[in-house]
Each structure stands twice: as C-alpha cells, then as structure tokens.
Short mmCIF file of C-alpha atoms in Angstrom, two decimals:
data_model
loop_
_atom_site.label_atom_id
_atom_site.label_comp_id
_atom_site.label_asym_id
_atom_site.label_seq_id
_atom_site.Cartn_x
_atom_site.Cartn_y
_atom_site.Cartn_z
CA MET A 1 0.00 0.00 0.00
CA ARG A 2 1.37 3.41 -0.99
CA PRO A 3 2.04 5.84 1.89
CA ALA A 4 -0.42 8.38 0.47
CA GLU A 5 -3.14 5.73 0.21
CA LYS A 6 -2.43 4.55 3.75
CA LEU A 7 -2.65 8.12 5.03
CA GLU A 8 -5.93 8.75 3.23
CA LEU A 9 -7.49 5.57 4.63
CA ALA A 10 -6.26 6.44 8.14
CA GLN A 11 -7.93 9.85 7.85
CA ILE A 12 -11.19 8.16 6.85
CA GLY A 13 -10.87 5.88 9.86
CA ALA A 14 -10.25 8.87 12.14
CA GLN A 15 -13.36 10.64 10.87
CA GLN A 16 -15.49 7.56 11.64
CA ALA A 17 -13.94 6.94 15.07
CA ARG A 18 -15.76 7.84 18.27
CA PRO A 19 -14.32 8.84 21.66
CA ARG A 20 -13.60 6.40 24.47
CA ALA A 21 -12.92 7.09 28.13
CA SER A 22 -9.23 6.23 27.58
CA GLY A 23 -8.72 9.31 25.40
CA TRP A 24 -8.37 7.20 22.28
CA TYR A 25 -10.97 7.18 19.53
CA ARG A 26 -12.25 3.81 18.29
CA GLY A 27 -14.04 2.79 15.11
CA PRO A 28 -14.17 0.25 12.27
CA CYS A 29 -10.87 -0.37 10.52
CA PRO A 30 -10.70 1.44 7.14
CA PHE A 31 -8.00 -0.78 5.63
CA PRO A 32 -9.44 -3.14 2.97
CA ASP A 33 -7.50 -6.27 3.98
CA CYS A 34 -8.60 -6.11 7.62
CA ALA A 35 -10.98 -8.81 8.85
CA GLY A 36 -12.32 -6.49 11.55
CA LYS A 37 -14.01 -3.86 9.39
CA ARG A 38 -17.25 -4.13 11.39
CA ASP A 39 -15.57 -4.12 14.81
CA GLN A 40 -14.19 -1.22 16.83
CA THR A 41 -10.61 -2.36 16.16
CA PHE A 42 -9.17 0.87 14.72
CA SER A 43 -7.77 3.24 17.36
CA ILE A 44 -6.36 6.73 16.97
CA GLN A 45 -5.03 9.26 19.45
CA ILE A 46 -6.44 12.43 17.91
CA GLU A 47 -4.04 14.79 19.68
CA THR A 48 -0.93 13.04 18.29
CA GLY A 49 -2.28 11.41 15.13
CA HIS A 50 -0.95 7.97 16.07
CA PHE A 51 -3.22 5.15 14.87
CA HIS A 52 -3.26 1.36 15.18
CA CYS A 53 -5.62 -1.47 14.26
CA PHE A 54 -5.73 -4.29 16.78
CA ARG A 55 -6.92 -6.77 14.17
CA CYS A 56 -4.68 -6.20 11.12
CA HIS A 57 -1.94 -4.35 13.12
CA THR A 58 -1.65 -1.57 10.56
CA ALA A 59 -0.12 1.41 12.37
CA GLY A 60 1.31 4.82 11.66
CA SER A 61 0.83 8.51 12.26
CA ILE A 62 -1.22 11.21 10.56
CA GLY A 63 0.96 14.29 10.28
CA GLU A 64 -1.63 17.08 10.26
CA VAL A 65 -4.55 16.52 12.59
CA GLU A 66 -5.99 20.01 13.14
CA GLU A 67 -8.97 19.35 10.89
CA LEU A 68 -9.46 15.95 12.47
CA ILE A 69 -9.33 17.47 15.95
CA GLU A 70 -12.08 19.92 14.99
CA LYS A 71 -14.22 17.14 13.54
CA ALA A 72 -13.51 14.96 16.56
CA GLU A 73 -14.65 17.69 18.94
CA VAL A 74 -17.89 18.06 17.00
CA ALA A 75 -18.35 14.29 17.06
CA LYS A 76 -17.56 14.18 20.77
CA THR A 77 -20.22 16.80 21.49
CA GLU A 78 -22.78 14.83 19.48
CA MET A 79 -21.82 11.61 21.26
CA GLU A 80 -22.20 13.30 24.63
CA LYS A 81 -25.70 14.44 23.66
CA LEU A 82 -26.63 10.92 22.56
CA ALA A 83 -25.15 9.43 25.74
CA GLU A 84 -27.22 11.80 27.85
CA GLU A 85 -30.34 10.87 25.87
CA ALA A 86 -29.63 7.14 26.36
CA ARG A 87 -29.47 7.63 30.14
CA LYS A 88 -33.16 8.55 30.25
CA PRO A 89 -36.23 6.38 29.57
CA PRO A 90 -38.01 7.13 26.28
CA ASP A 91 -41.04 9.42 26.47
CA GLY A 92 -44.13 7.60 27.70
CA PHE A 93 -42.22 4.83 29.51
CA LEU A 94 -44.28 2.81 32.00
CA GLU A 95 -42.78 0.13 34.24
CA LEU A 96 -44.66 -3.15 33.91
CA GLY A 97 -43.63 -4.62 37.25
CA ARG A 98 -45.06 -1.90 39.49
CA GLY A 99 -47.53 0.98 39.55
CA ASP A 100 -50.06 1.56 36.79
CA GLY A 101 -48.09 -0.47 34.27
CA ALA A 102 -48.58 -3.64 36.34
CA THR A 103 -52.37 -3.45 36.26
CA ALA A 104 -53.56 -1.09 33.49
CA LEU A 105 -55.58 -2.74 30.71
CA CYS A 106 -53.75 -0.72 28.07
CA CYS A 107 -50.50 -2.44 29.13
CA ALA A 108 -52.02 -5.94 29.05
CA PRO A 109 -50.69 -6.78 25.54
CA ALA A 110 -47.16 -5.88 26.65
CA ARG A 111 -47.43 -8.00 29.81
CA LYS A 112 -48.89 -10.88 27.78
CA TYR A 113 -45.97 -10.68 25.35
CA LEU A 114 -43.44 -10.98 28.18
CA THR A 115 -45.28 -13.97 29.63
CA LYS A 116 -45.31 -15.63 26.21
CA ARG A 117 -41.53 -15.13 26.00
CA GLY A 118 -41.11 -16.94 29.33
CA ILE A 119 -40.05 -13.82 31.24
CA ALA A 120 -41.16 -14.15 34.86
CA PRO A 121 -42.87 -11.27 36.74
CA GLU A 122 -40.00 -11.13 39.24
CA THR A 123 -37.58 -10.60 36.35
CA VAL A 124 -39.76 -7.82 34.95
CA LEU A 125 -39.71 -6.11 38.35
CA ARG A 126 -36.01 -6.68 39.07
CA ALA A 127 -34.89 -5.50 35.63
CA GLY A 128 -37.21 -2.49 35.57
CA ILE A 129 -38.73 -3.56 32.26
CA GLY A 130 -41.48 -1.34 30.89
CA CYS A 131 -43.30 -0.37 27.73
CA VAL A 132 -44.20 2.63 25.60
CA LEU A 133 -47.68 2.77 24.07
CA ASP A 134 -47.55 5.87 21.85
CA GLY A 135 -45.12 8.25 20.18
CA ARG A 136 -41.86 7.37 18.45
CA TYR A 137 -41.42 4.11 20.38
CA ALA A 138 -45.08 3.07 20.45
CA ASN A 139 -45.96 -0.56 21.17
CA ARG A 140 -42.50 -1.54 22.34
CA ILE A 141 -41.13 -3.33 25.38
CA VAL A 142 -38.25 -1.30 26.83
CA ALA A 143 -35.46 -3.06 28.75
CA PRO A 144 -33.03 -0.67 30.47
CA VAL A 145 -29.31 -1.43 30.46
CA LYS A 146 -27.94 -0.24 33.79
CA VAL A 147 -24.58 0.31 35.44
CA GLY A 148 -24.62 0.85 39.19
CA GLY A 149 -28.40 1.07 39.08
CA GLU A 150 -28.33 3.97 36.60
CA TRP A 151 -29.61 3.86 33.03
CA ARG A 152 -26.86 3.81 30.40
CA GLY A 153 -29.02 2.79 27.46
CA TRP A 154 -32.07 0.72 26.58
CA ILE A 155 -33.39 -1.84 24.14
CA ALA A 156 -36.89 -1.28 22.69
CA ARG A 157 -38.58 -4.23 20.97
CA ASP A 158 -41.92 -4.28 19.16
CA PHE A 159 -44.46 -6.54 20.90
CA THR A 160 -47.16 -6.48 18.20
CA GLY A 161 -45.30 -8.32 15.44
CA LYS A 162 -46.47 -5.64 13.01
CA ALA A 163 -43.69 -3.03 13.17
CA GLU A 164 -41.44 -2.52 10.18
CA ARG A 165 -38.45 -2.30 12.55
CA LYS A 166 -38.36 -4.93 15.27
CA TYR A 167 -35.86 -2.98 17.38
CA MET A 168 -35.49 0.78 17.95
CA ASN A 169 -32.88 1.22 20.67
CA ALA A 170 -31.34 4.21 22.40
CA ARG A 171 -29.12 6.04 19.93
CA GLY A 172 -25.36 6.37 20.21
CA PRO A 173 -22.37 4.00 20.51
CA TRP A 174 -23.13 2.89 24.07
CA ARG A 175 -23.60 -0.83 23.49
CA GLY A 176 -20.02 -1.85 22.68
CA ASP A 177 -18.71 -1.10 26.18
CA LEU A 178 -21.54 -2.67 28.21
CA VAL A 179 -22.85 -6.12 29.07
CA TYR A 180 -26.52 -6.36 29.99
CA ASN A 181 -26.94 -7.55 33.59
CA ALA A 182 -23.18 -7.51 34.17
CA VAL A 183 -23.93 -7.28 37.89
CA GLY A 184 -24.90 -10.97 37.78
CA LEU A 185 -21.30 -11.89 36.92
CA ALA A 186 -20.14 -10.81 40.37
CA VAL A 187 -22.37 -13.25 42.29
CA GLU A 188 -20.11 -15.87 43.92
CA THR A 189 -21.60 -19.25 42.99
CA ASP A 190 -20.73 -22.39 41.05
CA GLU A 191 -23.87 -21.98 38.93
CA PRO A 192 -22.80 -20.85 35.42
CA PHE A 193 -23.65 -17.39 34.15
CA LEU A 194 -24.91 -17.56 30.56
CA ILE A 195 -23.54 -15.07 28.02
CA VAL A 196 -25.98 -14.56 25.13
CA GLU A 197 -26.29 -12.05 22.30
CA GLY A 198 -29.56 -10.21 22.92
CA VAL A 199 -31.38 -8.90 25.98
CA PHE A 200 -34.53 -10.90 25.16
CA ASP A 201 -32.39 -14.04 24.95
CA ALA A 202 -31.11 -13.34 28.47
CA LEU A 203 -34.36 -12.39 30.23
CA PRO A 204 -35.89 -15.91 30.53
CA PHE A 205 -32.85 -16.90 32.64
CA GLY A 206 -33.51 -14.17 35.20
CA ALA A 207 -30.41 -13.00 37.06
CA ASP A 208 -28.24 -15.83 35.70
CA ALA A 209 -27.64 -14.49 32.19
CA GLY A 210 -26.23 -11.40 30.52
CA ALA A 211 -26.28 -10.11 26.95
CA LEU A 212 -23.54 -8.79 24.70
CA LEU A 213 -26.04 -6.56 22.88
CA GLY A 214 -24.66 -7.90 19.61
CA LYS A 215 -21.31 -9.45 18.71
CA PRO A 216 -18.62 -9.41 21.44
CA THR A 217 -16.19 -6.50 21.55
CA GLU A 218 -12.79 -6.28 23.20
CA SER A 219 -14.23 -3.97 25.87
CA GLN A 220 -16.95 -6.48 26.73
CA ILE A 221 -14.51 -9.38 26.91
CA ALA A 222 -12.32 -7.37 29.29
CA LEU A 223 -15.36 -6.47 31.40
CA ILE A 224 -16.45 -10.11 31.71
CA ALA A 225 -12.94 -11.22 32.66
CA MET A 226 -12.68 -8.50 35.30
CA GLU A 227 -16.15 -8.86 36.88
CA ALA A 228 -16.77 -12.62 36.82
CA ARG A 229 -16.79 -14.41 40.18
CA ARG A 230 -18.52 -17.50 38.79
CA PRO A 231 -18.23 -19.89 35.82
CA VAL A 232 -19.34 -18.55 32.44
CA ALA A 233 -21.04 -20.41 29.59
CA VAL A 234 -21.32 -18.71 26.19
CA VAL A 235 -24.63 -19.52 24.47
CA LEU A 236 -24.79 -17.65 21.18
CA ASP A 237 -27.31 -18.22 18.40
CA GLY A 238 -27.14 -21.62 16.70
CA ASP A 239 -25.43 -20.27 13.58
CA ALA A 240 -22.78 -18.47 15.66
CA TRP A 241 -21.55 -21.42 17.76
CA GLU A 242 -17.97 -21.08 16.49
CA GLU A 243 -17.84 -17.48 17.73
CA GLY A 244 -19.20 -18.68 21.05
CA TRP A 245 -16.52 -21.36 21.30
CA ALA A 246 -13.80 -18.83 20.44
CA LEU A 247 -15.09 -16.41 23.09
CA ALA A 248 -15.07 -19.17 25.71
CA MET A 249 -11.44 -19.96 24.81
CA ARG A 250 -10.52 -16.28 25.19
CA LEU A 251 -12.11 -16.19 28.62
CA ARG A 252 -10.24 -19.34 29.63
CA LEU A 253 -6.99 -17.65 28.66
CA ASP A 254 -7.99 -14.84 31.02
CA GLY A 255 -8.25 -17.37 33.83
CA LEU A 256 -12.02 -17.92 33.90
CA ARG A 257 -13.77 -21.25 34.08
CA ALA A 258 -15.65 -21.00 30.79
CA GLY A 259 -17.50 -23.23 28.36
CA SER A 260 -19.72 -22.86 25.31
CA VAL A 261 -23.03 -24.40 24.26
CA ARG A 262 -23.76 -25.24 20.65
CA LEU A 263 -27.45 -24.72 19.92
CA PRO A 264 -29.20 -26.44 17.01
CA ALA A 265 -28.88 -24.52 13.75
CA LYS A 266 -31.12 -21.45 13.36
CA LEU A 267 -32.22 -21.51 17.00
CA ASP A 268 -31.72 -18.71 19.54
CA PRO A 269 -31.30 -19.26 23.30
CA ASP A 270 -34.88 -18.13 23.96
CA GLN A 271 -36.15 -20.87 21.61
CA VAL A 272 -34.91 -23.73 23.81
CA SER A 273 -36.06 -24.59 27.30
CA VAL A 274 -34.38 -22.77 30.16
CA GLU A 275 -33.61 -26.01 31.99
CA TRP A 276 -32.05 -27.59 28.87
CA ALA A 277 -29.81 -24.57 28.36
CA ARG A 278 -28.78 -24.55 32.02
CA ASN A 279 -27.91 -28.27 31.90
CA GLN A 280 -25.92 -27.87 28.71
CA ALA A 281 -24.07 -24.94 30.27
CA ARG A 282 -23.10 -27.11 33.26
CA LEU A 283 -21.97 -29.91 30.95
CA SER A 284 -19.84 -27.52 28.88
CA LEU A 285 -17.87 -26.64 32.00
CA GLU A 286 -17.15 -30.31 32.72
CA GLU A 287 -15.74 -31.06 29.27
#
C-alpha cells in the first residue's frame, strides 16, 4: 500500500472513530484487507495522530490533525448528547412490574408478550422492564441497560409483530462497552452465568444471564474477565456457535472457568427450554 493511500485511509478511519474514556478514539478499521471492518478495532489518538488497528496491526501517524481534531470535537459533542439521551427512559415509559403499568388494561398486551416469552414477573420487576404505548417508540417493550443502578441505554422491541423495525434502541455508541446484567457476573456461585447475544435471549434466565447486545467487543470481553466471580457459559445463536466457542477460549486464557453451548442450527437461546440450556451450560464446563 502506498504511503499516500495509507494516510488517506487512516484519515477516513479517524473521521469515523468515536471517543472512548481512555482518550483514544475507536471505530471500524478502514483498511481493505482487515478482517475487523465491522468491529471497533481501529484506534487513533487524535491529539498526536498515532493510529493502530488491533486486528490487522496496521499502524502509523497522521501528520496534520488540526482538521481531524475539529471534527472529533464536534463528534464528541454529538456523542455526549446521545449518551445523555440514552441515560433517560423514552417518552411515555411505563414500568410493567409496578404501579399503573402492572395493572392497566392498556399495558395488558405488553405484559402478555413478556409472559409468552417466558419472562417471569419477578424478572420484569427486578430488571425495571417497561413499555411505551404511543409516540416514536409506540408498542414496544423497553429493557433498560444499567450500570450501578443507573440507566446507560435501553433496548426497545416491538411486541405487536407488526412493526417494520423490530428494534429501535437508544441512539449512540453505548452498546459496545456494556454487558446487559453484568452485575450478575459478580455473584459468587458455582452456577454458570450464561452469556448470550440479545437482551430478550437473556431475560428468561432471570439473574443468571447477561447479553452482549450484539457481537462481542474487546471492551466487553475485558469487562467479563474483570467482573466474573462464577463460571461462564457462552450460548450464542445456533449459527454463531464457532464465535461462542472462540469467546469461551478467550475467557479461559484470562483465567475464567468458561465453556460454550452449541445450539441447534437457526435456534436462539430463547427458543430452547431454560432447563435444557442450564444443563448444557453445566456440561460444557465439565468437558
């Protein structure tokens, strides 16, 4: 790759990157031969111009970064606005485990949907799950993603089966650094904690499962390794079992007792019985 081409691609990567608490900006790798184009593997220190991809290991420095700094500051301001928005429930939010949301007839379809998905009332109450009946997020179940009891984002899923978009979640790049119900990792027990992809895959397992909110990121893997005080079993969708196995191996290298469960093809964790999944998780740790 010519130096000028490398520099141009690095500038594109810098413009797409978003701020992290470390002071580095992370985003998808812009280099065409990188296998991590969809991950947040490209890092750049805006103040110095140094960049590095953790997947393809392309590295270097962008000489003039004044324009990038200006764009990064604008992006940072926008990200801060989105982060603040994600920390609040959507307009019209009603908790379904307490108050009017637990008894109102207008919320009955939402409560029925949760029951159909095998989500127990105590889980609805503990997780603070609610719904929105009108407005932008009308007819959606809303599951908050919390850290230290405070909202950091939320997942909103249609419960009618009629919406054009099944999910409309809080905006912003908040998901890549969080694990849903990460607090459950810190419970000291020999019972495995299930790691699944989506919040609605995790909810039937109550406090004993957490969600990656998508594909695993380096930040999430580090969080699991740091917080876990119990065995971990990775239970990804049936077609993603190899990724689940690889994640379990990574966690073992970090010193965790970890296993992975291979689901039948085209099945999600919420499409198998809770007891079957729990038993398979225990067996995966014995292998």
